[in-house]
Coordinates of N, CA, C and O in Angstrom, one line a residue:
M199 N 114.1 96.6 115.4 CA 113.2 97.4 116.2 C 111.7 96.9 116.0 O 111.5 96.3 114.9
K200 N 110.9 96.8 117.1 CA 109.5 96.2 116.9 C 108.6 97.3 116.1 O 108.8 98.3 116.0
N201 N 107.8 96.5 115.6 CA 106.8 97.3 114.8 C 105.6 97.8 115.9 O 105.3 97.3 116.7
I202 N 105.2 99.0 115.5 CA 104.4 99.6 116.3 C 102.7 99.4 115.8 O 102.5 99.8 114.6
D203 N 101.8 99.0 116.4 CA 100.6 98.7 116.2 C 99.7 100.1 116.5 O 99.2 100.2 117.5
Y204 N 99.8 100.9 115.3 CA 99.1 102.3 115.5 C 97.6 102.1 115.8 O 97.2 103.1 116.5
N205 N 97.0 101.4 115.3 CA 95.5 101.2 115.3 C 95.3 100.8 116.8 O 94.3 101.6 117.5
Y206 N 95.8 99.9 117.5 CA 95.7 99.6 118.9 C 96.0 100.7 119.6 O 95.4 101.0 120.7
L207 N 97.1 101.3 119.4 CA 97.7 102.4 120.2 C 96.7 103.6 120.2 O 96.3 104.2 121.4
C208 N 96.1 103.9 119.0 CA 95.1 105.0 119.1 C 93.9 104.6 119.5 O 93.2 105.5 120.3
T209 N 93.5 103.5 119.6 CA 92.0 103.1 119.9 C 92.3 103.1 121.6 O 91.3 103.5 122.0
V210 N 93.4 102.6 122.1 CA 93.5 102.5 123.4 C 93.6 103.9 124.3 O 92.8 104.1 125.1
I211 N 94.3 104.6 123.8 CA 94.6 106.0 124.1 C 93.2 106.9 124.1 O 92.9 107.4 125.0
G212 N 92.5 106.6 123.1 CA 91.0 107.3 122.7 C 90.1 107.0 123.8 O 89.4 107.5 124.2
K213 N 90.2 105.6 124.1 CA 89.1 105.2 125.1 C 89.6 105.5 126.4 O 88.5 105.9 127.1
L214 N 90.8 105.3 126.6 CA 91.2 105.8 128.3 C 91.0 107.2 128.5 O 90.7 107.6 129.5
S215 N 91.3 108.2 127.3 CA 91.1 109.5 127.8 C 90.0 110.1 127.3 O 89.5 111.1 128.0
G216 N 89.0 109.5 126.6 CA 87.9 110.1 126.1 C 87.9 111.3 125.1 O 87.2 112.0 125.0
I217 N 89.0 111.5 124.7 CA 89.6 112.6 123.7 C 89.5 112.1 122.5 O 90.2 111.0 122.1
P218 N 89.2 112.8 121.6 CA 89.2 112.4 120.1 C 90.6 112.0 119.7 O 91.5 113.3 120.0
L219 N 90.9 111.2 118.8 CA 92.2 111.1 118.4 C 92.3 110.7 116.7 O 91.3 110.0 116.4
R220 N 93.2 111.2 116.2 CA 93.3 110.9 114.6 C 94.7 110.6 114.5 O 95.6 110.7 115.0
L221 N 95.0 109.6 113.4 CA 96.1 109.0 112.8 C 96.1 109.2 111.4 O 95.2 109.1 110.7
Y222 N 97.1 109.9 111.0 CA 97.6 110.3 109.7 C 99.0 109.5 109.2 O 100.0 109.4 110.0
K223 N 98.8 109.2 108.0 CA 99.9 108.7 107.4 C 100.3 109.4 106.1 O 99.4 109.3 105.2
D224 N 101.2 110.3 105.9 CA 101.5 111.1 104.9 C 100.3 111.8 104.5 O 99.7 112.1 103.4
A225 N 99.6 112.5 105.4 CA 98.6 113.4 105.5 C 97.3 112.8 105.0 O 96.1 113.3 104.8
Q226 N 97.4 111.5 105.0 CA 96.0 110.7 104.6 C 95.4 110.1 106.0 O 96.2 109.4 106.8
Q227 N 94.3 110.4 106.4 CA 93.8 110.0 107.7 C 93.5 108.5 107.6 O 92.8 108.0 106.7
L228 N 94.0 107.7 108.5 CA 93.9 106.3 108.7 C 92.9 106.1 109.7 O 92.1 105.0 109.5
I229 N 92.9 106.7 110.9 CA 92.1 106.3 112.0 C 91.4 107.7 112.6 O 92.2 108.5 112.8
Y230 N 90.1 107.5 112.8 CA 89.6 108.5 113.6 C 88.7 108.0 114.7 O 88.0 107.0 114.5
H231 N 89.2 108.0 116.1 CA 88.5 107.6 117.3 C 87.9 108.9 118.1 O 88.5 109.6 118.5
S232 N 86.7 108.6 118.3 CA 85.9 109.6 119.3 C 84.8 108.8 120.0 O 84.1 107.8 119.4
L233 N 84.3 109.2 121.2 CA 83.5 108.7 121.8 C 82.0 109.6 121.4 O 81.0 108.7 121.7
V234 N 82.0 110.5 120.7 CA 80.9 111.1 120.3 C 81.1 111.3 118.9 O 82.1 111.4 118.4
H235 N 80.1 111.3 118.3 CA 79.8 111.5 116.9 C 79.5 113.0 116.8 O 78.6 113.5 117.0
L236 N 80.6 113.7 115.8 CA 80.1 115.0 115.7 C 79.9 115.1 113.9 O 80.6 114.3 113.2
P237 N 78.9 115.7 113.1 CA 78.8 115.8 111.9 C 80.0 116.3 111.2 O 80.3 115.7 110.0
K238 N 80.9 117.2 111.6 CA 82.1 117.6 111.1 C 83.2 117.5 112.2 O 82.9 118.0 113.1
D239 N 84.4 117.2 111.8 CA 85.4 117.2 112.6 C 86.0 118.8 112.8 O 86.5 119.3 111.8
P240 N 85.8 119.4 113.9 CA 86.3 120.8 114.3 C 87.9 120.9 113.8 O 88.4 122.1 113.7
M241 N 88.7 119.9 113.9 CA 89.9 119.9 113.6 C 90.4 120.4 112.1 O 91.4 121.2 111.9
N242 N 89.3 120.0 111.3 CA 89.6 120.5 109.9 C 89.9 121.7 109.6 O 90.4 122.3 108.6
L243 N 89.2 122.7 110.5 CA 89.5 124.1 110.3 C 90.7 124.5 110.5 O 91.2 125.7 109.8
Y244 N 91.6 123.8 111.1 CA 93.0 124.2 111.5 C 93.9 123.1 111.0 O 95.1 123.3 111.6
K245 N 93.6 122.1 110.0 CA 94.4 121.2 109.7 C 95.7 121.6 109.0 O 96.7 121.1 109.3
K246 N 95.7 122.7 108.2 CA 97.1 123.4 107.6 C 98.0 123.6 108.7 O 99.2 123.5 108.7
E247 N 97.6 124.5 109.9 CA 98.4 125.0 110.9 C 98.9 123.7 111.5 O 100.1 123.7 112.1
I248 N 97.9 122.7 111.9 CA 98.4 121.6 112.7 C 99.4 120.8 112.0 O 100.4 120.2 112.4
F249 N 99.3 120.5 110.5 CA 100.2 119.9 109.8 C 101.5 120.5 109.6 O 102.5 120.0 108.9
D250 N 101.5 121.8 109.7 CA 102.6 122.7 109.5 C 103.7 122.4 110.8 O 105.0 122.9 110.8
I251 N 103.2 121.9 112.0 CA 104.1 121.8 113.1 C 105.0 120.4 112.8 O 104.3 119.4 112.5
K252 N 106.2 120.5 112.8 CA 107.1 119.6 112.4 C 108.0 118.7 113.6 O 108.6 117.9 113.4
T253 N 108.0 119.5 114.8 CA 108.7 119.0 115.9 C 108.0 117.6 116.4 O 107.0 117.4 115.9
H254 N 108.9 116.8 116.9 CA 108.4 115.5 117.3 C 107.1 115.6 118.3 O 106.3 114.8 117.9
I255 N 107.1 116.3 119.2 CA 106.0 116.7 120.0 C 105.5 118.2 120.0 O 106.3 119.1 120.1
G256 N 104.3 118.4 119.8 CA 103.8 119.8 119.7 C 102.5 119.9 120.2 O 101.8 118.7 120.4
Y257 N 102.0 121.3 120.0 CA 100.7 121.5 120.3 C 100.1 122.5 119.5 O 100.9 123.5 119.0
F258 N 98.7 122.8 119.4 CA 98.2 124.0 118.8 C 96.9 124.2 119.4 O 96.3 123.5 120.1
I259 N 96.8 125.5 119.8 CA 95.7 126.2 120.5 C 94.9 127.2 119.6 O 95.5 127.9 119.0
T260 N 93.7 126.7 119.4 CA 92.7 127.6 118.3 C 92.5 128.9 119.2 O 92.5 129.0 120.4
P261 N 92.0 129.8 118.3 CA 91.3 131.1 119.0 C 90.3 131.0 119.9 O 89.9 131.8 120.9
Y262 N 89.5 129.6 119.7 CA 88.4 129.3 120.7 C 88.8 128.3 121.7 O 88.0 127.7 122.4
F263 N 90.0 128.1 122.1 CA 90.7 127.6 123.0 C 90.4 125.9 123.0 O 90.3 125.1 123.8
N264 N 90.4 125.6 121.7 CA 90.5 124.1 121.5 C 92.0 123.7 121.4 O 92.8 124.4 120.7
Y265 N 92.3 122.6 122.2 CA 93.7 122.4 122.2 C 93.8 120.8 121.4 O 93.2 120.1 121.7
Y266 N 95.1 120.9 120.6 CA 95.4 119.7 119.9 C 96.8 119.3 120.3 O 97.6 120.2 120.1
G267 N 96.9 118.3 120.8 CA 98.5 117.7 120.8 C 98.8 117.0 119.6 O 98.0 116.2 118.9
I268 N 100.1 117.0 119.3 CA 100.5 116.3 118.0 C 101.8 115.7 118.3 O 102.7 116.1 118.9
V269 N 101.8 114.4 117.8 CA 103.1 113.6 117.8 C 103.4 113.3 116.5 O 102.6 112.7 115.8
N270 N 104.7 113.6 116.1 CA 105.0 113.2 114.7 C 106.1 112.0 114.7 O 107.0 111.9 115.5
S271 N 106.0 111.1 114.3 CA 106.7 110.2 114.0 C 106.8 109.6 112.4 O 105.9 108.6 112.0
T272 N 107.4 110.3 111.7 CA 107.5 109.9 110.3 C 107.4 108.7 109.7 O 108.1 107.7 110.4
P273 N 106.5 108.4 109.0 CA 105.5 109.2 108.2 C 104.3 109.4 108.7 O 103.1 110.0 108.2
Y274 N 104.2 109.0 110.1 CA 102.8 109.1 111.0 C 102.8 110.4 111.6 O 103.8 110.9 112.1
K275 N 101.4 110.9 111.8 CA 101.0 111.9 112.8 C 99.9 111.6 113.5 O 98.9 111.3 113.1
I276 N 100.0 111.8 114.7 CA 98.8 111.4 115.6 C 98.5 113.0 116.2 O 99.3 113.6 116.8
V277 N 97.0 113.2 116.2 CA 96.7 114.4 116.6 C 95.5 113.9 117.6 O 94.5 113.4 117.4
I278 N 95.9 114.5 118.8 CA 94.9 114.3 119.8 C 94.1 115.6 120.3 O 94.7 116.7 120.6
G279 N 93.0 115.5 120.4 CA 92.1 116.6 121.1 C 90.9 117.2 119.9 O 90.5 116.5 119.0

């Protein structure tokens, strides 16, 4: 099986979509890619709920209609949104 270059994958998806993207390995953030700089990442308010999603592909919608897509590939987790 080929090795996946997660850094390249996340950077390309982030640049093409213009949507913030995060890569975690065992709950440790490895990559954060965003076209705009925010003082604090709004996803951190819902990190527990997002990390509770264990399906391979999932999503989370906040009460303020922020949408997060989640891709789980043990031990990695990609959060888009």
